[in-house]
Tab-separated table of C-alpha atoms in Angstrom:
chain	number	residue	atom	x	y	z
B	1	MET	CA	94.533	84.566	114.528
B	2	ASP	CA	95.812	82.457	111.693
B	3	LYS	CA	93.989	82.979	108.508
B	4	LEU	CA	94.964	80.797	107.256
B	5	ASN	CA	94.961	78.008	109.651
B	6	ALA	CA	91.106	79.435	110.856
B	7	MET	CA	89.927	78.607	106.460
B	8	ARG	CA	91.618	75.929	106.770
B	9	ALA	CA	89.575	74.148	109.736
B	10	PHE	CA	86.747	75.976	108.182
B	11	ASN	CA	86.817	73.797	104.558
B	12	ALA	CA	87.447	70.995	106.965
B	13	VAL	CA	84.043	70.916	109.115
B	14	VAL	CA	82.332	71.863	106.240
B	15	LEU	CA	83.099	69.036	103.569
B	16	GLU	CA	83.277	66.787	107.265
B	17	GLY	CA	79.866	67.953	108.484
B	18	SER	CA	81.129	67.779	112.178
B	19	PHE	CA	83.468	69.881	114.273
B	20	THR	CA	85.026	66.341	114.706
B	21	LYS	CA	85.426	63.827	112.248
B	22	ALA	CA	86.928	68.419	110.242
B	23	ALA	CA	89.499	68.090	113.757
B	24	GLY	CA	90.617	64.033	112.172
B	25	ARG	CA	91.049	65.661	109.133
B	26	LEU	CA	93.131	68.469	109.949
B	27	ASP	CA	94.892	66.195	113.359
B	28	MET	CA	93.881	69.205	115.796
B	29	SER	CA	91.248	68.897	118.612
B	30	PRO	CA	88.192	70.067	118.290
B	31	GLN	CA	88.503	73.232	120.935
B	32	LEU	CA	91.331	74.449	118.254
B	33	ILE	CA	88.740	73.822	115.627
B	34	SER	CA	85.501	75.361	117.001
B	35	LYS	CA	88.443	78.355	118.655
B	36	TYR	CA	89.627	78.856	114.415
B	37	ILE	CA	85.773	79.310	113.884
B	38	GLY	CA	84.868	81.665	116.346
B	39	GLN	CA	87.441	83.906	115.349
B	40	LEU	CA	86.680	83.487	111.420
B	41	GLU	CA	83.178	85.022	112.173
B	42	GLU	CA	84.952	87.477	114.373
B	43	SER	CA	86.598	89.199	112.335
B	44	LEU	CA	84.337	88.984	109.217
B	45	LYS	CA	81.110	89.740	112.162
B	46	VAL	CA	79.083	87.251	110.163
B	47	ARG	CA	77.726	83.928	111.383
B	48	LEU	CA	79.356	81.394	109.160
B	49	LEU	CA	77.970	78.592	110.494
B	50	ASN	CA	74.609	76.863	112.287
B	51	ARG	CA	75.466	74.565	114.728
B	52	THR	CA	73.308	71.768	116.075
B	53	THR	CA	74.145	69.234	118.027
B	54	ARG	CA	74.137	66.362	115.269
B	55	ARG	CA	75.674	68.449	112.297
B	56	VAL	CA	76.790	72.024	111.434
B	57	HIS	CA	74.850	74.221	108.067
B	58	LEU	CA	75.920	76.276	105.970
B	59	THR	CA	74.382	79.568	106.497
B	60	GLU	CA	74.070	82.318	103.602
B	61	ALA	CA	76.624	84.434	104.199
B	62	GLY	CA	78.815	80.781	104.818
B	63	GLN	CA	77.983	79.646	101.522
B	64	ALA	CA	79.269	82.060	99.838
B	65	TYR	CA	82.573	83.032	102.295
B	66	PHE	CA	83.851	78.407	101.590
B	67	GLU	CA	83.643	78.588	97.254
B	68	ARG	CA	86.074	81.677	97.784
B	69	CYS	CA	87.750	80.770	100.464
B	70	GLN	CA	88.186	76.962	98.644
B	71	GLN	CA	89.563	78.387	95.930
B	72	ILE	CA	91.968	80.052	97.072
B	73	VAL	CA	93.418	76.913	100.084
B	74	GLN	CA	93.741	75.286	96.730
B	75	ASP	CA	95.811	78.201	95.033
B	76	ILE	CA	98.080	78.228	97.902
B	77	ASP	CA	97.862	74.034	98.149
B	78	ASP	CA	98.955	74.316	95.143
B	79	MET	CA	101.904	77.227	94.903
B	80	GLU	CA	102.864	75.626	97.426
B	81	ASN	CA	103.671	72.017	95.712
B	82	ASP	CA	105.301	73.450	92.866
B	83	LEU	CA	107.528	75.281	94.790
B	84	SER	CA	108.154	71.887	96.547
B	85	ASN	CA	108.800	70.554	92.859
B	86	LEU	CA	111.612	72.901	92.179
B	87	GLN	CA	113.761	71.811	95.182
B	88	THR	CA	113.020	68.353	93.959
B	89	GLN	CA	113.049	67.723	91.179
B	90	VAL	CA	115.857	68.764	88.132
B	91	SER	CA	113.648	71.433	85.064
B	92	GLY	CA	113.490	74.098	84.979
B	93	THR	CA	115.808	76.851	83.326
B	94	LEU	CA	118.795	76.459	85.075
B	95	ARG	CA	121.428	79.667	84.036
B	96	VAL	CA	125.200	79.132	84.079
B	97	SER	CA	128.268	81.437	84.036
B	98	ALA	CA	132.055	79.903	83.801
B	99	PRO	CA	135.098	81.650	82.497
B	100	MET	CA	135.443	81.736	78.328
B	101	SER	CA	138.221	79.299	77.169
B	102	PHE	CA	136.741	76.338	79.718
B	103	GLY	CA	133.952	76.780	78.490
B	104	ILE	CA	134.535	76.674	75.619
B	105	HIS	CA	136.735	73.051	75.894
B	106	HIS	CA	135.501	71.722	78.539
B	107	LEU	CA	132.048	72.550	78.852
B	108	SER	CA	129.257	70.912	76.352
B	109	GLU	CA	129.544	67.711	76.943
B	110	PRO	CA	128.971	67.601	80.033
B	111	ILE	CA	126.344	70.081	80.035
B	112	ALA	CA	124.346	68.073	76.625
B	113	ARG	CA	124.801	64.845	79.041
B	114	PHE	CA	123.182	65.872	81.958
B	115	GLN	CA	120.324	67.554	79.963
B	116	ASP	CA	119.619	63.529	78.253
B	117	GLN	CA	119.289	62.779	81.715
B	118	TYR	CA	117.390	65.439	82.738
B	119	PRO	CA	115.470	66.198	79.805
B	120	GLU	CA	112.877	68.697	81.760
B	121	MET	CA	116.656	70.230	81.820
B	122	LYS	CA	116.804	73.795	80.003
B	123	VAL	CA	120.945	75.700	80.235
B	124	GLU	CA	121.564	79.256	79.535
B	125	LEU	CA	125.030	79.387	79.226
B	126	LEU	CA	126.734	82.833	79.801
B	127	LEU	CA	131.411	82.294	78.868
B	128	THR	CA	132.933	84.953	80.148
B	129	ASP	CA	136.020	85.853	82.560
B	130	ARG	CA	134.291	88.734	84.214
B	131	LYS	CA	133.696	87.880	87.652
B	132	VAL	CA	129.616	87.822	87.471
B	133	ASP	CA	127.044	89.736	90.245
B	134	LEU	CA	124.328	85.877	90.681
B	135	LEU	CA	121.968	87.819	91.697
B	136	ASP	CA	121.788	91.005	89.446
B	137	GLU	CA	122.621	89.478	86.689
B	138	GLY	CA	119.592	86.415	87.459
B	139	ILE	CA	122.912	83.504	87.211
B	140	ASP	CA	121.821	79.685	89.256
B	141	VAL	CA	125.715	78.942	89.491
B	142	ALA	CA	128.830	80.455	88.361
B	143	LEU	CA	132.234	78.165	87.514
B	144	ARG	CA	135.253	79.740	88.531
B	145	ILE	CA	139.053	79.268	88.487
B	146	GLY	CA	141.409	80.588	90.700
B	147	HIS	CA	142.459	80.249	94.862
B	148	LEU	CA	138.443	81.846	96.299
B	149	LYS	CA	138.950	85.222	98.922
B	150	SER	CA	136.604	85.500	101.401
B	151	SER	CA	132.698	85.931	100.116
B	152	THR	CA	129.090	85.713	100.802
B	153	LEU	CA	128.836	82.816	98.449
B	154	VAL	CA	128.746	79.531	99.278
B	155	ALA	CA	131.575	77.642	97.063
B	156	LYS	CA	132.108	74.197	96.439
B	157	LYS	CA	135.756	72.703	94.605
B	158	ILE	CA	135.014	71.388	91.465
B	159	VAL	CA	138.167	69.687	90.073
B	160	PRO	CA	141.815	70.789	90.808
B	161	ILE	CA	143.353	72.738	88.613
B	162	ARG	CA	147.769	72.656	87.352
B	163	LEU	CA	149.026	75.194	85.801
B	164	VAL	CA	152.822	74.554	84.305
B	165	LEU	CA	155.765	76.133	82.509
B	166	CYS	CA	155.113	74.930	78.371
B	167	ALA	CA	156.870	76.186	75.097
B	168	SER	CA	157.660	74.518	72.155
B	169	HIS	CA	160.608	72.842	71.856
B	170	ALA	CA	162.184	74.302	69.637
B	171	TYR	CA	161.683	77.553	71.865
B	172	TRP	CA	164.186	75.290	74.379
B	173	ARG	CA	166.190	74.059	71.812
B	174	ARG	CA	167.042	77.975	70.488
B	175	HIS	CA	167.491	79.521	73.969
B	176	GLY	CA	168.425	76.174	76.149
B	177	GLU	CA	165.844	74.913	79.115
B	178	PRO	CA	166.038	77.627	81.837
B	179	GLN	CA	167.694	76.247	85.145
B	180	ASP	CA	166.338	78.680	87.289
B	181	LEU	CA	164.078	82.328	87.485
B	182	THR	CA	167.775	84.291	86.692
B	183	ASP	CA	167.674	82.308	84.051
B	184	LEU	CA	163.761	82.029	83.207
B	185	SER	CA	163.687	86.044	83.277
B	186	LYS	CA	165.413	86.538	80.098
B	187	LEU	CA	163.558	84.353	78.659
B	188	ASN	CA	160.014	85.940	76.615
B	189	TYR	CA	157.006	85.556	78.655
B	190	LEU	CA	153.185	84.807	77.484
B	191	ARG	CA	151.625	86.829	80.218
B	192	PHE	CA	148.214	85.768	80.351
B	193	THR	CA	146.565	89.837	81.584
B	194	TYR	CA	144.258	88.712	84.490
B	195	SER	CA	147.349	86.559	86.582
B	196	ASP	CA	150.910	87.741	88.070
B	197	LEU	CA	154.459	85.997	88.261
B	198	ARG	CA	154.724	86.736	91.534
B	199	THR	CA	151.368	84.645	92.661
B	200	LEU	CA	152.344	81.496	89.759
B	201	LEU	CA	155.518	80.886	90.394
B	202	LEU	CA	156.425	78.666	94.238
B	203	ASP	CA	159.868	79.949	94.579
B	204	TRP	CA	159.670	83.591	93.504
B	205	SER	CA	162.559	85.569	94.902
B	206	SER	CA	161.590	88.323	97.550
B	207	SER	CA	164.315	90.633	95.709
B	208	MET	CA	162.547	89.944	91.965
B	209	SER	CA	158.926	92.179	90.393
B	210	SER	CA	157.316	91.260	87.806
B	211	GLN	CA	158.977	93.318	85.936
B	212	ASP	CA	162.112	91.621	86.160
B	213	PHE	CA	160.768	89.072	83.504
B	214	ASN	CA	160.801	90.297	79.371
B	215	SER	CA	157.492	90.032	77.453
B	216	ASP	CA	156.328	90.607	74.615
B	217	PHE	CA	153.587	90.023	74.639
B	218	SER	CA	150.025	89.591	76.809
B	219	SER	CA	146.755	88.585	76.095
B	220	ASN	CA	143.271	88.368	78.639
B	221	ASN	CA	142.396	85.255	76.147
B	222	GLY	CA	144.303	82.050	77.559
B	223	ASP	CA	144.102	80.205	73.865
B	224	VAL	CA	145.881	82.890	71.943
B	225	ILE	CA	148.482	82.544	74.031
B	226	VAL	CA	148.664	78.761	74.460
B	227	ASN	CA	148.885	78.527	70.008
B	228	LEU	CA	151.648	80.966	70.557
B	229	ALA	CA	153.767	79.383	73.124
B	230	ILE	CA	153.303	75.830	70.166
B	231	GLN	CA	154.324	78.826	66.943
B	232	GLY	CA	157.646	79.335	69.606
B	233	ARG	CA	157.062	83.519	70.719
B	234	GLY	CA	158.355	82.422	73.739
B	235	TYR	CA	157.702	80.318	77.226
B	236	ALA	CA	153.938	80.064	78.578
B	237	ILE	CA	152.192	79.708	81.918
B	238	GLN	CA	148.581	77.902	81.946
B	239	PRO	CA	146.483	74.911	82.667
B	240	THR	CA	146.155	71.972	81.519
B	241	PHE	CA	142.791	72.076	80.845
B	242	LEU	CA	144.255	74.250	77.378
B	243	THR	CA	147.601	72.996	76.873
B	244	GLY	CA	146.546	69.366	77.521
B	245	ALA	CA	146.020	68.471	73.717
B	246	ALA	CA	149.497	70.524	72.874
B	247	ILE	CA	151.510	68.381	75.127
B	248	GLU	CA	149.942	65.242	74.615
B	249	ALA	CA	150.287	65.377	70.995
B	250	ASN	CA	154.243	66.760	71.952
B	251	GLU	CA	153.871	69.808	70.715
B	252	LEU	CA	154.728	71.984	73.894
B	253	GLN	CA	156.819	70.833	76.029
B	254	VAL	CA	156.945	71.122	79.639
B	255	LEU	CA	159.384	71.574	83.123
B	256	GLU	CA	158.834	70.517	86.124
B	257	LYS	CA	162.041	71.473	87.700
B	258	PHE	CA	159.388	75.012	88.293
B	259	ALA	CA	157.224	74.427	91.241
B	260	ILE	CA	153.825	76.381	90.162
B	261	GLU	CA	150.453	75.910	92.841
B	262	SER	CA	147.612	74.655	91.308
B	263	LEU	CA	144.352	76.523	91.315
B	264	GLY	CA	140.874	75.092	91.601
B	265	LEU	CA	137.930	75.207	89.347
B	266	TYR	CA	134.996	76.674	91.900
B	267	ALA	CA	131.105	77.004	91.785
B	268	LEU	CA	129.478	79.477	93.060
B	269	TYR	CA	126.041	79.672	94.397
B	270	SER	CA	124.015	82.509	96.729
B	271	HIS	CA	122.675	80.125	99.156
B	272	ARG	CA	123.383	76.627	100.613
B	273	GLU	CA	119.744	76.839	102.278
B	274	PHE	CA	117.308	75.924	100.648
B	275	LEU	CA	119.681	74.513	97.296
B	276	ALA	CA	117.126	74.314	93.860
B	277	SER	CA	118.231	70.952	93.315
B	278	LYS	CA	118.761	71.489	89.894
B	279	VAL	CA	121.598	73.615	91.488
B	280	ARG	CA	122.167	70.674	93.308
B	281	HIS	CA	122.361	68.107	90.025
B	282	PHE	CA	124.464	70.097	88.135
B	283	ILE	CA	127.113	70.616	90.436
B	284	ASP	CA	126.720	67.070	92.051
B	285	PHE	CA	127.245	65.661	87.622
B	286	LEU	CA	130.077	68.114	86.905
B	287	SER	CA	132.088	66.552	89.918
B	288	ASP	CA	131.564	63.068	89.199
B	289	TYR	CA	132.488	64.153	84.826
B	290	TYR	CA	135.456	65.685	85.970
B	291	GLY	CA	136.814	62.727	88.828
B	292	ASP	CA	138.997	63.620	91.114
B	293	THR	CA	141.830	64.128	87.853
B	294	PRO	CA	139.996	65.359	85.309
B	295	TYR	CA	140.902	63.324	81.183
B	296	TRP	CA	142.600	66.104	80.645
B	297	ASP	CA	145.703	65.312	82.775
B	298	ARG	CA	146.044	62.144	81.624
B	299	TYR	CA	149.234	63.370	79.961
B	300	CYS	CA	150.304	63.805	83.069
B	301	ASN	CA	150.160	59.679	83.966
B	302	SER	CA	151.303	58.909	80.742
B	303	GLN	CA	154.810	60.782	81.132
B	304	ARG	CA	156.013	59.618	84.361
B	305	LYS	CA	154.935	55.684	83.428
């Protein structure tokens, strides 16, 4: 027996006063309504309704059952409506994970604008360069930079992330601009801990290894690496969302001759089906905010004119 539908049928019969009207209210046949009532009475081992040719009347047991049954059905309807609103309304708390440097430089303004547009939204932002477990840590959406490997998570690309090889003008003048990988290997590489030259340089030679490159500094933070590059300590391979301002201010010079594969900023979430409205709207908002060519890459267009 479908207990919930049987309870709905019973409520409708009591409120409408007849099986026929209850059937019309619930868009069921009178026969199905009668079947549900019979199943309820059989299950409860009591008579709930006294039936006449014109009207139905509640028994004492039926009256007691109706009072509780009506509240239960109403509570269930309210719960389903609340859950449905979570899927259709942009409200509640959104927990977002993002890389440290990207979040510091490029998430404050879009999050502020997102909350201006959706004032019922609360945002909790976790900045970390480790890969969080969305389910274990209760994260709604994780922003990650790189090439995504196969995963049980659903991913949507938000914006391309361009990498450049750059150093200060003083560094290039002092050491000369490298013409090939052999020249480059003799200079000082400010190494980002989480990346490997072999995965960055497209013209990498199979005869070379990471150990062939000089490096007296490494860090797991791109901001520190960019600042050291500005101070002339060596060259860096960093994303334009960190180097763009320094390049535009003529503090760093890019060497375009070295081909570097672009990465991507991806939004990861757990399920494609029944995606919460707050997650879908946040991802779409970020995509529109950054656009196909993000604002930190505009210096490239001006340089090439």
